[in-house]
Amino acid sequence: MLLFDSGVGGLTVLDEVRKLLPDAPIIYASDNAGLPYGSKTEAQVAARVSGLLGRMTERYHPRLVCIACNTASTIALGMVREVLEVPIVGTVPAIKPAAAMTKTGVIGLLGTEATIRQAYVDRLEHEFAADKLLLRYGAPSLVEAAEAKLRGEPFDCAAITEAAEALRAMPGGDRIDTVVLACTHFPLLHEELSRAFGPEVTFVHGAQGIARQIARLTAGQEWSRQVLDRALFTGRGNVLEAYRAMLARYGLLGVERF
Ligand code: DGL
């Protein structure tokens, strides 16, 4: 199975997939040459994602592709499903479970700048949270913070506090009790986000639901691992070395360029 993200965010989905399907061979693809997707236009993201997934599925013939990225999914899921024959599972903001959990009726949504402006998010809000207040905030610097954290480098905690303060400062923001982490990178900063928002806030993201959906779609299929699970990176330069030890902790023992 192929898991695709612009960077290391999709590892939060990989973690949950492993729990349900430990024998499923994984190729994890990071389009780090295109990172960050959040500051790109819809056309740029759609072109990269469909082009890369087309070439990757042709080369590796995965049984299933998971777009483990909210930005790519909310922009390009429909288009990619139309052009590829393989089943595609997307990652979209967990507004539905958040709406079921909130007691105050006020939900914060942290995503990339591109994700929070998508009509896909408007539709989820309309369908599942029409009677709630959904406050959206684009937090691009959290993507870089998560990448740095996984490289074992110091990262900017001030950006995390700023994101929490910005949501709190919006009208009604003082009543936020549930925050949707609408970017797969953000659960990697769970501890720091919990500190910034305080103990009364619950975080919701889609990784477990996505893993369950993948398990449902592949139910009854036999999995066997012939080669080591690996990570593909589209970027050049020696940055891959910085990620190698962390990737091994996720069971991704091979690291290649695509
Ligand atoms: N991990 C991606 C997401 O879920 C986006 C990060 C980025 O490339 O900006 O939205």
Short mmCIF file of C-alpha atoms and ligand atoms in Angstrom, two decimals:
data_model
loop_
_atom_site.label_atom_id
_atom_site.label_comp_id
_atom_site.label_asym_id
_atom_site.label_seq_id
_atom_site.Cartn_x
_atom_site.Cartn_y
_atom_site.Cartn_z
CA MET A 1 0.00 0.00 0.00
CA LEU A 2 1.19 3.50 -0.79
CA LEU A 3 0.84 6.32 1.74
CA PHE A 4 1.43 9.78 0.31
CA ASP A 5 2.04 13.17 1.95
CA SER A 6 4.00 16.33 1.24
CA GLY A 7 6.30 15.47 4.17
CA VAL A 8 6.38 13.43 7.37
CA GLY A 9 2.79 14.19 8.43
CA GLY A 10 1.42 11.01 6.91
CA LEU A 11 3.45 9.01 9.46
CA THR A 12 0.64 9.78 11.93
CA VAL A 13 -1.64 7.79 9.61
CA LEU A 14 0.98 5.08 9.08
CA ASP A 15 1.12 4.53 12.85
CA GLU A 16 -2.59 3.71 12.96
CA VAL A 17 -2.48 1.57 9.81
CA ARG A 18 0.27 -0.56 11.37
CA LYS A 19 -1.91 -1.26 14.41
CA LEU A 20 -4.68 -2.72 12.25
CA LEU A 21 -2.66 -4.21 9.38
CA PRO A 22 0.79 -5.08 10.73
CA ASP A 23 1.58 -7.37 7.77
CA ALA A 24 0.70 -4.90 5.04
CA PRO A 25 3.81 -3.85 3.11
CA ILE A 26 4.12 -0.07 3.06
CA ILE A 27 5.69 2.42 0.71
CA TYR A 28 5.63 5.85 2.34
CA ALA A 29 6.02 8.69 -0.17
CA SER A 30 6.96 12.21 0.87
CA ASP A 31 6.83 14.90 -1.80
CA ASN A 32 9.35 16.96 0.13
CA ALA A 33 10.39 18.73 -3.08
CA GLY A 34 6.86 20.20 -3.07
CA LEU A 35 6.59 20.87 0.69
CA PRO A 36 4.74 22.92 1.87
CA TYR A 37 1.52 22.27 -0.04
CA GLY A 38 -0.33 24.64 2.29
CA SER A 39 1.03 27.79 0.64
CA LYS A 40 0.49 26.55 -2.94
CA THR A 41 -2.45 27.23 -5.22
CA GLU A 42 -5.13 24.62 -5.82
CA ALA A 43 -3.83 24.13 -9.38
CA GLN A 44 -0.26 23.56 -8.19
CA VAL A 45 -1.28 21.00 -5.56
CA ALA A 46 -3.64 19.17 -7.92
CA ALA A 47 -0.99 18.95 -10.65
CA ARG A 48 1.74 17.65 -8.30
CA VAL A 49 -0.46 15.13 -6.53
CA SER A 50 -2.07 13.65 -9.62
CA GLY A 51 1.21 13.59 -11.56
CA LEU A 52 3.19 11.94 -8.77
CA LEU A 53 0.50 9.43 -7.83
CA GLY A 54 0.10 8.49 -11.49
CA ARG A 55 3.82 7.74 -11.81
CA MET A 56 4.07 6.03 -8.42
CA THR A 57 1.12 3.70 -9.00
CA GLU A 58 2.50 2.81 -12.43
CA ARG A 59 5.86 1.94 -10.91
CA TYR A 60 4.84 0.18 -7.68
CA HIS A 61 1.33 -1.17 -8.42
CA PRO A 62 -0.03 -0.63 -4.90
CA ARG A 63 -3.34 -2.29 -3.99
CA LEU A 64 -4.47 0.89 -2.36
CA VAL A 65 -3.31 4.49 -2.14
CA CYS A 66 -3.86 6.65 0.92
CA ILE A 67 -3.45 10.39 0.47
CA ALA A 68 -2.33 11.02 4.06
CA CYS A 69 -2.56 14.78 3.66
CA ASN A 70 -5.57 17.04 4.25
CA THR A 71 -4.37 19.70 1.83
CA ALA A 72 -3.91 17.26 -1.05
CA SER A 73 -7.14 15.40 -0.24
CA THR A 74 -9.43 18.40 0.11
CA ILE A 75 -8.11 19.78 -3.20
CA ALA A 76 -7.44 16.75 -5.37
CA LEU A 77 -9.15 13.62 -4.04
CA GLY A 78 -12.01 13.71 -6.57
CA MET A 79 -9.67 14.33 -9.49
CA VAL A 80 -7.20 11.60 -8.51
CA ARG A 81 -10.02 9.09 -8.04
CA GLU A 82 -11.20 9.83 -11.57
CA VAL A 83 -7.84 9.18 -13.19
CA LEU A 84 -6.40 6.26 -11.18
CA GLU A 85 -7.91 2.82 -11.14
CA VAL A 86 -6.58 1.87 -7.71
CA PRO A 87 -8.77 2.50 -4.61
CA ILE A 88 -7.87 5.84 -3.01
CA VAL A 89 -8.49 6.72 0.63
CA GLY A 90 -8.26 10.41 1.48
CA THR A 91 -7.75 12.37 4.67
CA VAL A 92 -10.25 15.10 5.40
CA PRO A 93 -10.72 17.27 8.49
CA ALA A 94 -12.39 15.36 11.34
CA ILE A 95 -15.27 17.85 11.69
CA LYS A 96 -17.90 15.13 12.08
CA PRO A 97 -16.40 13.51 15.21
CA ALA A 98 -15.52 16.94 16.62
CA ALA A 99 -19.14 18.06 16.25
CA ALA A 100 -20.26 14.96 18.14
CA MET A 101 -17.77 15.63 20.95
CA THR A 102 -18.01 19.35 21.63
CA LYS A 103 -20.00 20.34 24.71
CA THR A 104 -19.69 24.10 24.27
CA GLY A 105 -20.55 23.98 20.55
CA VAL A 106 -17.35 25.82 19.63
CA ILE A 107 -14.76 23.94 17.57
CA GLY A 108 -11.34 25.17 16.50
CA LEU A 109 -9.86 23.93 13.25
CA LEU A 110 -6.13 24.10 12.65
CA GLY A 111 -4.97 23.34 9.14
CA THR A 112 -2.82 24.69 6.36
CA GLU A 113 -3.85 27.95 4.69
CA ALA A 114 -4.92 25.99 1.61
CA THR A 115 -7.02 23.48 3.56
CA ILE A 116 -9.00 25.99 5.60
CA ARG A 117 -10.25 27.81 2.48
CA GLN A 118 -11.47 24.68 0.66
CA ALA A 119 -15.10 24.22 -0.35
CA TYR A 120 -14.65 20.63 0.89
CA VAL A 121 -14.32 22.04 4.43
CA ASP A 122 -17.37 24.28 3.90
CA ARG A 123 -19.35 21.19 2.90
CA LEU A 124 -18.20 19.22 5.98
CA GLU A 125 -19.11 22.18 8.19
CA HIS A 126 -22.50 22.51 6.56
CA GLU A 127 -23.25 18.80 6.78
CA PHE A 128 -21.97 17.98 10.27
CA ALA A 129 -21.50 21.20 12.22
CA ALA A 130 -24.21 23.55 10.97
CA ASP A 131 -25.42 24.12 14.54
CA LYS A 132 -21.88 24.65 15.90
CA LEU A 133 -19.37 27.48 15.64
CA LEU A 134 -16.33 26.36 13.62
CA LEU A 135 -13.34 28.70 13.89
CA ARG A 136 -10.61 28.08 11.31
CA TYR A 137 -6.97 29.06 11.52
CA GLY A 138 -4.19 28.44 9.00
CA ALA A 139 -0.95 27.57 10.78
CA PRO A 140 1.78 26.95 8.18
CA SER A 141 4.64 27.28 10.64
CA LEU A 142 3.42 24.21 12.51
CA VAL A 143 4.23 22.11 9.44
CA GLU A 144 7.87 23.19 9.56
CA ALA A 145 7.92 22.71 13.36
CA ALA A 146 6.73 19.11 12.97
CA GLU A 147 9.29 18.42 10.23
CA ALA A 148 12.08 19.83 12.43
CA LYS A 149 10.89 17.84 15.45
CA LEU A 150 11.11 14.61 13.48
CA ARG A 151 14.59 15.50 12.26
CA GLY A 152 15.50 15.86 15.95
CA GLU A 153 16.15 19.60 15.55
CA PRO A 154 14.99 22.49 17.74
CA PHE A 155 11.72 24.00 16.51
CA ASP A 156 9.59 27.08 17.02
CA CYS A 157 7.25 26.56 20.00
CA ALA A 158 6.17 30.22 19.82
CA ALA A 159 4.29 29.42 16.59
CA ILE A 160 2.23 26.81 18.47
CA THR A 161 1.31 29.26 21.24
CA GLU A 162 0.45 31.87 18.58
CA ALA A 163 -1.93 29.47 16.84
CA ALA A 164 -3.72 28.73 20.13
CA GLU A 165 -3.94 32.42 20.99
CA ALA A 166 -5.21 33.35 17.54
CA LEU A 167 -8.07 30.84 17.77
CA ARG A 168 -8.90 31.92 21.30
CA ALA A 169 -8.98 35.59 20.22
CA MET A 170 -11.69 35.00 17.56
CA PRO A 171 -15.27 35.84 18.56
CA GLY A 172 -16.47 32.83 20.59
CA GLY A 173 -12.94 31.40 20.69
CA ASP A 174 -12.80 31.47 24.47
CA ARG A 175 -15.38 28.64 24.47
CA ILE A 176 -13.40 26.26 22.23
CA ASP A 177 -13.33 22.81 23.87
CA THR A 178 -12.45 20.72 20.78
CA VAL A 179 -9.77 21.32 18.17
CA VAL A 180 -9.62 19.50 14.84
CA LEU A 181 -6.04 18.87 13.75
CA ALA A 182 -6.77 19.21 10.05
CA CYS A 183 -3.21 18.64 8.89
CA THR A 184 -1.51 15.29 9.28
CA HIS A 185 1.64 16.99 10.57
CA PHE A 186 -0.08 18.45 13.62
CA PRO A 187 -0.61 15.29 15.75
CA LEU A 188 3.21 15.07 15.77
CA LEU A 189 3.04 18.19 17.98
CA HIS A 190 0.34 16.83 20.27
CA GLU A 191 2.23 17.48 23.51
CA GLU A 192 3.13 21.04 22.57
CA LEU A 193 -0.41 21.77 21.37
CA SER A 194 -1.88 20.36 24.61
CA ARG A 195 0.35 22.67 26.59
CA ALA A 196 -0.62 25.68 24.47
CA PHE A 197 -4.39 25.06 24.56
CA GLY A 198 -4.64 23.78 28.12
CA PRO A 199 -6.11 20.62 29.60
CA GLU A 200 -9.76 21.46 28.89
CA VAL A 201 -9.31 21.12 25.11
CA THR A 202 -9.64 17.78 23.30
CA PHE A 203 -7.90 17.22 19.97
CA VAL A 204 -9.43 15.24 17.14
CA HIS A 205 -7.84 14.00 13.95
CA GLY A 206 -8.66 11.47 11.30
CA ALA A 207 -5.81 8.94 11.49
CA GLN A 208 -7.68 6.14 13.30
CA GLY A 209 -10.74 6.53 11.09
CA ILE A 210 -8.58 6.38 7.96
CA ALA A 211 -6.86 3.22 9.18
CA ARG A 212 -10.26 1.63 9.84
CA GLN A 213 -11.41 2.61 6.36
CA ILE A 214 -8.28 1.04 4.81
CA ALA A 215 -8.84 -2.14 6.84
CA ARG A 216 -12.47 -2.28 5.64
CA LEU A 217 -11.52 -1.81 2.00
CA THR A 218 -8.90 -4.55 2.15
CA ALA A 219 -10.81 -6.95 4.43
CA GLY A 220 -10.13 -10.58 3.62
CA GLN A 221 -6.98 -9.83 1.59
CA GLU A 222 -3.75 -11.64 2.42
CA TRP A 223 -0.70 -9.46 3.00
CA SER A 224 2.89 -10.62 2.90
CA ARG A 225 6.03 -8.53 3.03
CA GLN A 226 8.59 -9.47 0.34
CA VAL A 227 10.84 -6.42 0.64
CA LEU A 228 11.59 -3.97 3.42
CA ASP A 229 9.08 -1.19 3.93
CA ARG A 230 10.53 2.02 2.56
CA ALA A 231 10.19 5.74 2.27
CA LEU A 232 10.42 7.65 -1.01
CA PHE A 233 11.42 11.31 -1.14
CA THR A 234 11.05 13.53 -4.19
CA GLY A 235 13.58 16.10 -2.93
CA ARG A 236 17.25 16.25 -3.69
CA GLY A 237 20.09 17.14 -1.33
CA ASN A 238 21.25 15.33 1.78
CA VAL A 239 18.21 16.07 3.95
CA LEU A 240 17.20 12.40 3.75
CA GLU A 241 19.97 11.43 6.13
CA ALA A 242 18.41 13.64 8.80
CA TYR A 243 15.19 11.63 8.64
CA ARG A 244 16.68 8.13 8.40
CA ALA A 245 16.76 7.24 12.14
CA MET A 246 13.23 8.50 12.67
CA LEU A 247 11.94 6.59 9.62
CA ALA A 248 13.47 3.40 10.99
CA ARG A 249 11.43 3.91 14.17
CA TYR A 250 8.32 3.83 11.95
CA GLY A 251 9.56 0.60 10.36
CA LEU A 252 10.63 2.30 7.13
CA LEU A 253 14.05 0.77 6.69
CA GLY A 254 14.68 1.63 3.08
CA VAL A 255 15.01 5.27 2.01
CA GLU A 256 15.01 6.14 -1.69
CA ARG A 257 14.61 9.09 -3.99
CA PHE A 258 11.72 9.14 -6.43
N1 DGL B 1 0.50 17.29 5.87
C1 DGL B 1 -0.26 18.14 5.03
C2 DGL B 1 -1.72 18.21 5.44
O1 DGL B 1 -2.22 17.29 6.00
C3 DGL B 1 0.22 19.49 4.61
C4 DGL B 1 1.53 20.07 4.94
C5 DGL B 1 2.00 21.03 3.86
O2 DGL B 1 2.61 20.54 2.90
O3 DGL B 1 1.71 22.24 3.93
O4 DGL B 1 -2.42 19.13 5.21
#
